[in-house]
mmCIF file of C-alpha atoms in Angstrom:
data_model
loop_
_atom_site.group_PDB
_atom_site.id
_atom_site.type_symbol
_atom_site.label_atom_id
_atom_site.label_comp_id
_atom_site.label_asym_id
_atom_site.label_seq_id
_atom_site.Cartn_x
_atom_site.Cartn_y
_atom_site.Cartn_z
ATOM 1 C CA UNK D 27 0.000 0.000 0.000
ATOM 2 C CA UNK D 28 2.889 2.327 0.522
ATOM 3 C CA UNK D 29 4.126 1.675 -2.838
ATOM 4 C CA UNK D 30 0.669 2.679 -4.187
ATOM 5 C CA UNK D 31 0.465 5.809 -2.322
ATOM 6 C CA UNK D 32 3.889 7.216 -3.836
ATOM 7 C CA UNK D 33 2.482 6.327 -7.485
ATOM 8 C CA UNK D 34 0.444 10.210 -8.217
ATOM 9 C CA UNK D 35 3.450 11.655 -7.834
ATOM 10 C CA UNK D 36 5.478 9.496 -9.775
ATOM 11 C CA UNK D 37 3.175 8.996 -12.471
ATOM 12 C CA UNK D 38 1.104 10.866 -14.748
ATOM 13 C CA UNK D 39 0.197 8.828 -17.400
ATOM 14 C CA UNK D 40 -3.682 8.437 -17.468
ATOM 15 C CA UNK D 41 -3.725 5.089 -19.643
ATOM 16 C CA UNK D 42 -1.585 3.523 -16.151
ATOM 17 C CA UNK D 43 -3.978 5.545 -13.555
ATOM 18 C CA UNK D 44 -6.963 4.177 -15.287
ATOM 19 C CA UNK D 45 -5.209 0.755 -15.597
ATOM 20 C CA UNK D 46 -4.536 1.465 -11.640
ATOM 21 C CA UNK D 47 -8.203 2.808 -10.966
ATOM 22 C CA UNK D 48 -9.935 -0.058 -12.208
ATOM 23 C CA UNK D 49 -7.468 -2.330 -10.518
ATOM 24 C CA UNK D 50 -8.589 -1.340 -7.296
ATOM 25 C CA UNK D 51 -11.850 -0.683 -7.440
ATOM 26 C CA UNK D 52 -12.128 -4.364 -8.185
ATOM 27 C CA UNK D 53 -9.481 -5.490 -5.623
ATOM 28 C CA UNK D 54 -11.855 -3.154 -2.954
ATOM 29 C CA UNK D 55 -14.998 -5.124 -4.307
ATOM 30 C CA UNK D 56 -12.931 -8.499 -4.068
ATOM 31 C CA UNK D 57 -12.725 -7.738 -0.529
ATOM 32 C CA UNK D 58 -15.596 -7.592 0.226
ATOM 33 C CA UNK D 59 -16.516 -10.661 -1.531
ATOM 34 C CA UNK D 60 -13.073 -12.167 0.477
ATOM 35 C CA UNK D 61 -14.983 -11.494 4.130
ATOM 36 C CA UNK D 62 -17.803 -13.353 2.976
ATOM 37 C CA UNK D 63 -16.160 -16.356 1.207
ATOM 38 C CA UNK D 64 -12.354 -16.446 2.134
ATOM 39 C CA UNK D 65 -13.026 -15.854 5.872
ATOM 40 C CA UNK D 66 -16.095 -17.306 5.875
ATOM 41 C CA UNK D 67 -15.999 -20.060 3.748
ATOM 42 C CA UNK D 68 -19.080 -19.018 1.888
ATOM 43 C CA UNK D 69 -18.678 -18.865 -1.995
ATOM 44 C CA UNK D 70 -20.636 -16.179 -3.245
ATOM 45 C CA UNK D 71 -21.342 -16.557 -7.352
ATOM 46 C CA UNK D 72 -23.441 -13.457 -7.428
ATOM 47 C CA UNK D 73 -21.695 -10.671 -5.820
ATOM 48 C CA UNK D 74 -22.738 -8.718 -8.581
ATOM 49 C CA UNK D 75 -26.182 -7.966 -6.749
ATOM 50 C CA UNK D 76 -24.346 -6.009 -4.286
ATOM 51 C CA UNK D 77 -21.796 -4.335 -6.552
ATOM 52 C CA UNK D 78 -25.106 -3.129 -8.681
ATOM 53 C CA UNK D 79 -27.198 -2.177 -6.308
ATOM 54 C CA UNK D 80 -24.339 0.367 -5.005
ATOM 55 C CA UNK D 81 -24.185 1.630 -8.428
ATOM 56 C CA UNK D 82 -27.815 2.236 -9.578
ATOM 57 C CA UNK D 83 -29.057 3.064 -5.902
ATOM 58 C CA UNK D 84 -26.311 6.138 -5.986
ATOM 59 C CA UNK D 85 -26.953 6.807 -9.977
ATOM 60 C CA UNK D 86 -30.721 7.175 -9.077
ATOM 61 C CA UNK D 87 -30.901 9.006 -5.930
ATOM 62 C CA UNK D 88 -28.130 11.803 -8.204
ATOM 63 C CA UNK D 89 -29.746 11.523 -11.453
ATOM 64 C CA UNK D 90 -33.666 11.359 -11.060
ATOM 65 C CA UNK D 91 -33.858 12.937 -7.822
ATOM 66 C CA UNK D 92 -31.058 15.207 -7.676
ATOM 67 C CA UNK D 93 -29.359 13.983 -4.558
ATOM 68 C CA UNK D 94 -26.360 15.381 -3.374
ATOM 69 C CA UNK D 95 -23.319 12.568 -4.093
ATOM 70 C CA UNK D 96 -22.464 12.060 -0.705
ATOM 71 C CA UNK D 97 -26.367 11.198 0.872
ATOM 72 C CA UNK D 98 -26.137 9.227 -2.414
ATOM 73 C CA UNK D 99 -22.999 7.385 -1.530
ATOM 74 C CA UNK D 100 -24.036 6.275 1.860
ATOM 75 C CA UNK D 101 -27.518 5.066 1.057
ATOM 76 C CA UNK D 102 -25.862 2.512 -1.648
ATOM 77 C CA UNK D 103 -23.583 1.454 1.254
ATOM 78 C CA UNK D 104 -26.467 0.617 3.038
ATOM 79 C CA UNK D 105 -28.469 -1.115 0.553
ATOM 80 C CA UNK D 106 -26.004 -3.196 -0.248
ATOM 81 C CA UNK D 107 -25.704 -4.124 3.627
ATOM 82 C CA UNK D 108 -29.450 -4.301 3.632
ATOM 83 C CA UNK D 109 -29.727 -6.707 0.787
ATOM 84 C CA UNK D 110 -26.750 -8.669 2.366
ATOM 85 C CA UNK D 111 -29.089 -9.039 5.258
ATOM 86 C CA UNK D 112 -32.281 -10.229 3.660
ATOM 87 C CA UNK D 113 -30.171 -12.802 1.275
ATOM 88 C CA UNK D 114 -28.395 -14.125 4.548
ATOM 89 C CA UNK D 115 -32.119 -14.459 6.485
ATOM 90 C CA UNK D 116 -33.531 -15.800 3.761
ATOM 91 C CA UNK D 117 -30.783 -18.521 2.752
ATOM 92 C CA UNK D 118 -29.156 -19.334 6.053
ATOM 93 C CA UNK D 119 -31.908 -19.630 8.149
ATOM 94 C CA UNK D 120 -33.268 -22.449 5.522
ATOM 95 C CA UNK D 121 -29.993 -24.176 5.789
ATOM 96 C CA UNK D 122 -28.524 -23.683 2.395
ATOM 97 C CA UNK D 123 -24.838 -23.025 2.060
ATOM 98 C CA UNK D 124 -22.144 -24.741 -0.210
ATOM 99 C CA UNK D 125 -22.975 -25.015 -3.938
ATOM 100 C CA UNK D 126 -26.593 -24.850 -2.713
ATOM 101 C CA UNK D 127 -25.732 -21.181 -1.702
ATOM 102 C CA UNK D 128 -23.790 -20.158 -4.299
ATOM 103 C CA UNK D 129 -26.766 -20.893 -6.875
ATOM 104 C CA UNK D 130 -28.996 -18.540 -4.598
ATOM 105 C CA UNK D 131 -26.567 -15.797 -5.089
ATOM 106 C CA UNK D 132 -26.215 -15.881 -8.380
ATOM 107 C CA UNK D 133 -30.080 -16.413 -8.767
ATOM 108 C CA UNK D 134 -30.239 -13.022 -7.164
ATOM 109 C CA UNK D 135 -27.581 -11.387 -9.349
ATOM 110 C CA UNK D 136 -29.694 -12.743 -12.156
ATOM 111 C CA UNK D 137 -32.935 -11.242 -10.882
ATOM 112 C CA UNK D 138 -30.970 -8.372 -10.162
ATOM 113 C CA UNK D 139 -30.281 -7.668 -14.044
ATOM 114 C CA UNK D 140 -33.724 -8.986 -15.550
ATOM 115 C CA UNK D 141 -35.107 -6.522 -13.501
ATOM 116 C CA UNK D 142 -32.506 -3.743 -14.186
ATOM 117 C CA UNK D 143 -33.067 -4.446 -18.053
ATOM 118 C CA UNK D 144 -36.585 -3.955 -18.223
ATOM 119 C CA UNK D 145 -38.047 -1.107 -15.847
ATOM 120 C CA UNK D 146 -38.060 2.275 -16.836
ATOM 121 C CA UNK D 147 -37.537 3.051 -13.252
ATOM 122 C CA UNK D 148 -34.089 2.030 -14.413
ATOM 123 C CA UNK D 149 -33.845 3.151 -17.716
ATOM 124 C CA UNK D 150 -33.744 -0.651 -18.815
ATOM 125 C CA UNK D 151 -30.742 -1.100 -21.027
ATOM 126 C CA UNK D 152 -30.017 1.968 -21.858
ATOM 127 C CA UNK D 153 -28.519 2.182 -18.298
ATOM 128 C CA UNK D 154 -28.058 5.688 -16.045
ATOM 129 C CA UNK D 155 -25.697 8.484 -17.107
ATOM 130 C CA UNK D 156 -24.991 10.818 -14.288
ATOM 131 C CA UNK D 157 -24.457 14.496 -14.764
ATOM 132 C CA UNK D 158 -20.566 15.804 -14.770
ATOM 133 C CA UNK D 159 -20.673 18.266 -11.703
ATOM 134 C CA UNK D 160 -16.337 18.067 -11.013
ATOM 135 C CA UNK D 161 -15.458 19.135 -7.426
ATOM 136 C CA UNK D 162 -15.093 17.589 -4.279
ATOM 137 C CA UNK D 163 -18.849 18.435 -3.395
ATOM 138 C CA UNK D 164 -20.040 15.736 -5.648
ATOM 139 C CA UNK D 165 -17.423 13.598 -5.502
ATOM 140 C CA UNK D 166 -16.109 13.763 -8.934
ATOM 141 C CA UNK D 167 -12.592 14.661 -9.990
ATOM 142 C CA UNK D 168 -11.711 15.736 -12.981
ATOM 143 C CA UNK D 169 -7.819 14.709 -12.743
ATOM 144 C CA UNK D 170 -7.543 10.840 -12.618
ATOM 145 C CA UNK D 171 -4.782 11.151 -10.262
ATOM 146 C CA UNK D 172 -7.643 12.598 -7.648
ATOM 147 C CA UNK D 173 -9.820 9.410 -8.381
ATOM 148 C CA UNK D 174 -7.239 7.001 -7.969
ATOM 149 C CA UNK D 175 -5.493 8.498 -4.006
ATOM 150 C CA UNK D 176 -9.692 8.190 -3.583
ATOM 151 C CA UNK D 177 -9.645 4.726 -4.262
ATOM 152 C CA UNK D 178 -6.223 4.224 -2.784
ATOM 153 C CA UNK D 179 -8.378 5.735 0.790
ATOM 154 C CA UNK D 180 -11.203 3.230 0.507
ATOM 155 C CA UNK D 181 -9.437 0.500 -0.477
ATOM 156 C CA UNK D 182 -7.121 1.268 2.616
ATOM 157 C CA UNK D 183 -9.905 1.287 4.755
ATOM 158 C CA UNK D 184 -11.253 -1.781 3.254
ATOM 159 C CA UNK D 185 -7.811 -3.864 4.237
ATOM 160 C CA UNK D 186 -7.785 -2.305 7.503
ATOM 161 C CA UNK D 187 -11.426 -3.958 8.039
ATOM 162 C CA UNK D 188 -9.947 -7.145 6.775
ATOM 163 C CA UNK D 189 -7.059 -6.834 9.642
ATOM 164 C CA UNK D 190 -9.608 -6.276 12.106
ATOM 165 C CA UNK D 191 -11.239 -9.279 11.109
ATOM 166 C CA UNK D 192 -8.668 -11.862 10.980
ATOM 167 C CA UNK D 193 -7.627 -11.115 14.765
ATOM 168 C CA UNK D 194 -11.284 -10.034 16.157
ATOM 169 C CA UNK D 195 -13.587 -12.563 17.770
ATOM 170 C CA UNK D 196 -16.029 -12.268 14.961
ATOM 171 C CA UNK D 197 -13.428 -13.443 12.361
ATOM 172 C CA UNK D 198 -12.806 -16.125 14.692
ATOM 173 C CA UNK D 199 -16.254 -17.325 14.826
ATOM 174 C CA UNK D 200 -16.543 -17.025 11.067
ATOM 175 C CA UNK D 201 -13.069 -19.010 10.832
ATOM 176 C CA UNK D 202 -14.459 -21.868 12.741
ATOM 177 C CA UNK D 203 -17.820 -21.344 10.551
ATOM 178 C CA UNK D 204 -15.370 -21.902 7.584
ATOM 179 C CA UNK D 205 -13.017 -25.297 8.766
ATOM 180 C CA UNK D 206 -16.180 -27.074 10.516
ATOM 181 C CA UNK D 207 -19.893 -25.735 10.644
ATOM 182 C CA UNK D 208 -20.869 -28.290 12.712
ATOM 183 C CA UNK D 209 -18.319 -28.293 15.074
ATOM 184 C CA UNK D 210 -18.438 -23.890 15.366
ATOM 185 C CA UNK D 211 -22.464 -25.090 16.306
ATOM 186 C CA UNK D 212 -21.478 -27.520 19.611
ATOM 187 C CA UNK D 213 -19.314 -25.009 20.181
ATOM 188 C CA UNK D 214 -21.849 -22.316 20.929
ATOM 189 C CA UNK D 215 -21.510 -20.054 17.465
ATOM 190 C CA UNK D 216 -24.712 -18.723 16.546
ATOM 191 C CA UNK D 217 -24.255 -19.793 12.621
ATOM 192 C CA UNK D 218 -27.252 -17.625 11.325
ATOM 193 C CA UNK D 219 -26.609 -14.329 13.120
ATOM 194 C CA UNK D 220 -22.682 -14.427 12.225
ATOM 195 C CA UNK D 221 -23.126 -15.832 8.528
ATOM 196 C CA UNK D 222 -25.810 -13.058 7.822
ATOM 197 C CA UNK D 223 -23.475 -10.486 9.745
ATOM 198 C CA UNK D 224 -20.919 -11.417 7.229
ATOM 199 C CA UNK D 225 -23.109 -11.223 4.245
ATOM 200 C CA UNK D 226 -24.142 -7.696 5.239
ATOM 201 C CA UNK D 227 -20.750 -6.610 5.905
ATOM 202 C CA UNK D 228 -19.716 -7.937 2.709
ATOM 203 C CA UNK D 229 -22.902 -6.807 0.792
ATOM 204 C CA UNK D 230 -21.652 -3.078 1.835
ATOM 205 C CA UNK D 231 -18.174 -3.065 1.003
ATOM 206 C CA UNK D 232 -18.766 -4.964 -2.426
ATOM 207 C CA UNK D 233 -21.976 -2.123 -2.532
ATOM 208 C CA UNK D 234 -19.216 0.835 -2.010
ATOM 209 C CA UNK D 235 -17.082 -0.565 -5.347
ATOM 210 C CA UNK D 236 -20.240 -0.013 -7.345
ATOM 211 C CA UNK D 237 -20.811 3.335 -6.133
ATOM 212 C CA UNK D 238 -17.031 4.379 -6.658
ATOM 213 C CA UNK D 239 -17.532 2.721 -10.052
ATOM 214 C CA UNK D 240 -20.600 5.140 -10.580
ATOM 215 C CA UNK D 241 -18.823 8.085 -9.582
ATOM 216 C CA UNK D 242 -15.563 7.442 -11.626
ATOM 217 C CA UNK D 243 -17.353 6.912 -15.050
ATOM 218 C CA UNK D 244 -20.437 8.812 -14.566
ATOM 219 C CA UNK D 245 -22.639 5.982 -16.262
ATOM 220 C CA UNK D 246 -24.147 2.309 -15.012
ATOM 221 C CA UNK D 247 -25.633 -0.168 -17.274
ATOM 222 C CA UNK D 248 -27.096 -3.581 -16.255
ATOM 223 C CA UNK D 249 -23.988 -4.971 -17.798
ATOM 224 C CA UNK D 250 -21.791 -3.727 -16.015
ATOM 225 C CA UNK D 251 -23.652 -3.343 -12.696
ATOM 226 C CA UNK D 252 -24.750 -7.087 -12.857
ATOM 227 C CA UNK D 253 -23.604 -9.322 -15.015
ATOM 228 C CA UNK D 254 -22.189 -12.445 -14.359
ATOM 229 C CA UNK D 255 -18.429 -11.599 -15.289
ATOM 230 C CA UNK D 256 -18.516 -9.136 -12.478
ATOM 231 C CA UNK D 257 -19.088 -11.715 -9.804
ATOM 232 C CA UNK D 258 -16.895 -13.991 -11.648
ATOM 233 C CA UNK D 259 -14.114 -10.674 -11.613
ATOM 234 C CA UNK D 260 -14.829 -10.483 -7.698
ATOM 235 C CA UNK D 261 -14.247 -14.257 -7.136
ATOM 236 C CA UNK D 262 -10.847 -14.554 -9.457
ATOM 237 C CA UNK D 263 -9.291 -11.401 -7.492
ATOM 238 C CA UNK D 264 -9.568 -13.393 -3.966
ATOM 239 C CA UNK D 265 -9.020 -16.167 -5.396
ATOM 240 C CA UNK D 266 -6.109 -15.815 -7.115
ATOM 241 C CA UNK D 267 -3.919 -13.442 -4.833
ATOM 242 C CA UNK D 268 -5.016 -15.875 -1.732
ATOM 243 C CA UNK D 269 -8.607 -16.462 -0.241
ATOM 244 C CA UNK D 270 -8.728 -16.057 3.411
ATOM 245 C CA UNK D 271 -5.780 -13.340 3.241
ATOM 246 C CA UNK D 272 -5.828 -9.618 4.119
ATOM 247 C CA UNK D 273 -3.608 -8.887 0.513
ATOM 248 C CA UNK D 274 -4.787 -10.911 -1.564
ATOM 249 C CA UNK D 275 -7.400 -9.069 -3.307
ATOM 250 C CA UNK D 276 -5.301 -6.867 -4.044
ATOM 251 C CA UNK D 277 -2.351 -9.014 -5.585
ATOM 252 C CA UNK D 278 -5.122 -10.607 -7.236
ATOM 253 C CA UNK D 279 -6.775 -7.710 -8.836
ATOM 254 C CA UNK D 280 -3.016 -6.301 -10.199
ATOM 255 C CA UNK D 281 -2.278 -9.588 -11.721
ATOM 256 C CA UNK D 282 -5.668 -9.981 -13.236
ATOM 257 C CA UNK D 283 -6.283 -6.705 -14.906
ATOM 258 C CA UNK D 284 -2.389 -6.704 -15.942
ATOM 259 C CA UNK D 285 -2.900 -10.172 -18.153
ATOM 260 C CA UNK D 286 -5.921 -9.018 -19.379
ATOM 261 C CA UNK D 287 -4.774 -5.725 -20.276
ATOM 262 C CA UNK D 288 -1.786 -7.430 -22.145
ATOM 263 C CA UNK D 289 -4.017 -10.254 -23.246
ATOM 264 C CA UNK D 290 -6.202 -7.315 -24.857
ATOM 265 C CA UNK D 291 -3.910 -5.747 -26.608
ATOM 266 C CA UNK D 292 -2.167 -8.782 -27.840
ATOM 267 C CA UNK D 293 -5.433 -9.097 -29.994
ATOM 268 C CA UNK D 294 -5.507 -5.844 -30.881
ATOM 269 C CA UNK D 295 -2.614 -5.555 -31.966
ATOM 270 C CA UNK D 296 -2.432 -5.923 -36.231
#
């Protein structure tokens, strides 16, 4: 992280600040989706439902109702905890987890973009363009370098959370959760309240990269907001720079985007 920090000042390329941007926005959304499944041990295939609802709660509240950005930010945070909650009452509580979990998520993520598609509420598939309003006030910067030390903040924050967990007694209880349900039960660990406590949690951090997403490019489409390459995106980051690990996301989300990147323009190139 103290690598990253030094990087505005060392570099002002845009095409390597947007390579950079996008990098960690993902790696702050794989974290989330690393509380829930690498601490927890609950694999998530529709994280997308969280990531999207950040995005087109904040693009709404800004663009149809004329919200102030920040308001805007915090009520996406808390939808996504919200809906974190009612997936985690509704699943848990019924006993699912495993594949059988996974499958619920994604049905969700799924629902999610059927819905986002086709009401107007959402302009369907023409998706949300917000208005360009640069400044601080609305949380919009106009030199990348600005959006990316933003990032660099949240994404800080985000790992700090992840530290907290790993030596708090929460993350113990969801570590036992993760290496033997049953045995986390005889031991006294209420399995529904800390499961859907870690969904929620989860729900809101992964909720926060779709409203930094939002705010960076000004425009959310069910695509992007939902679709299923954005859970996969969330699930290769963790999984890849180490499940279960404080860095990893981040590692992960580097290494990703930098094959692709070179992947991409491999193809591209005549």
């Amino acid at each position: 992280v103290a690598l990253l920090a030094v990087v505005p000042v060392v570099v002002h390329s845009n095409v390597v600040l947007n390579f950079l941007v996008i990098a960690l926005m993902i790696a702050l959304a794989g974290q989330g989706w690393n509380i829930l499944g690498g601490y927890g041990g609950q694999y998530s295939f529709g994280h997308a439902a969280f990531f999207g609802t950040g995005a087109y709660v904040t693009a709404i509240l800004q663009a149809r109702y004329g919200v102030n950005a920040w308001p805007a930010f915090a009520v996406g945070i808390i939808a996504g905890a919200a809906l974190g909650g009612v997936i985690g009452a509704l699943t848990f509580r019924s006993g699912r987890r495993g594949s059988y979990f996974a499958l619920v998520t994604l049905a969700f993520a799924e629902t999610f973009h059927v819905l986002a598609t086709g009401l107007d509420f959402t302009s369907g598939g023409q998706g949300i363009n917000l208005p360009w309003h640069p400044g601080f006030a609305q949380f919009q910067f106009a030199d990348r370098r600005a959006s990316y030390a933003v990032m660099l903040v949240l994404l800080a924050l985000a790992t700090g959370l992840a530290l907290w967990l790993r030596r708090s007694r929460f993350g113990a209880r969801l570590a036992a959760i993760r290496e033997n349900e049953d045995a986390a039960r005889a031991l006294g660990v209420n399995i529904v309240r800390t499961k859907t406590a870690a969904l929620a949690l989860s729900g809101a951090i992964t909720a926060l990269g779709g409203v930094v997403y939002c705010q960076t490019y000004l425009f959310v489409d069910p695509q992007i907001a939902f679709g299923v390459e954005r859970s996969v995106e969330m699930l290769l980051v963790a999984m890849i720079g180490g499940a279960g690990t404080v860095w990893g996301p981040i590692f992960g989300a580097i290494a990703l985007h930098a094959v692709a990147d070179t992947a991409r323009a491999w193809i591209q190139t005549p």
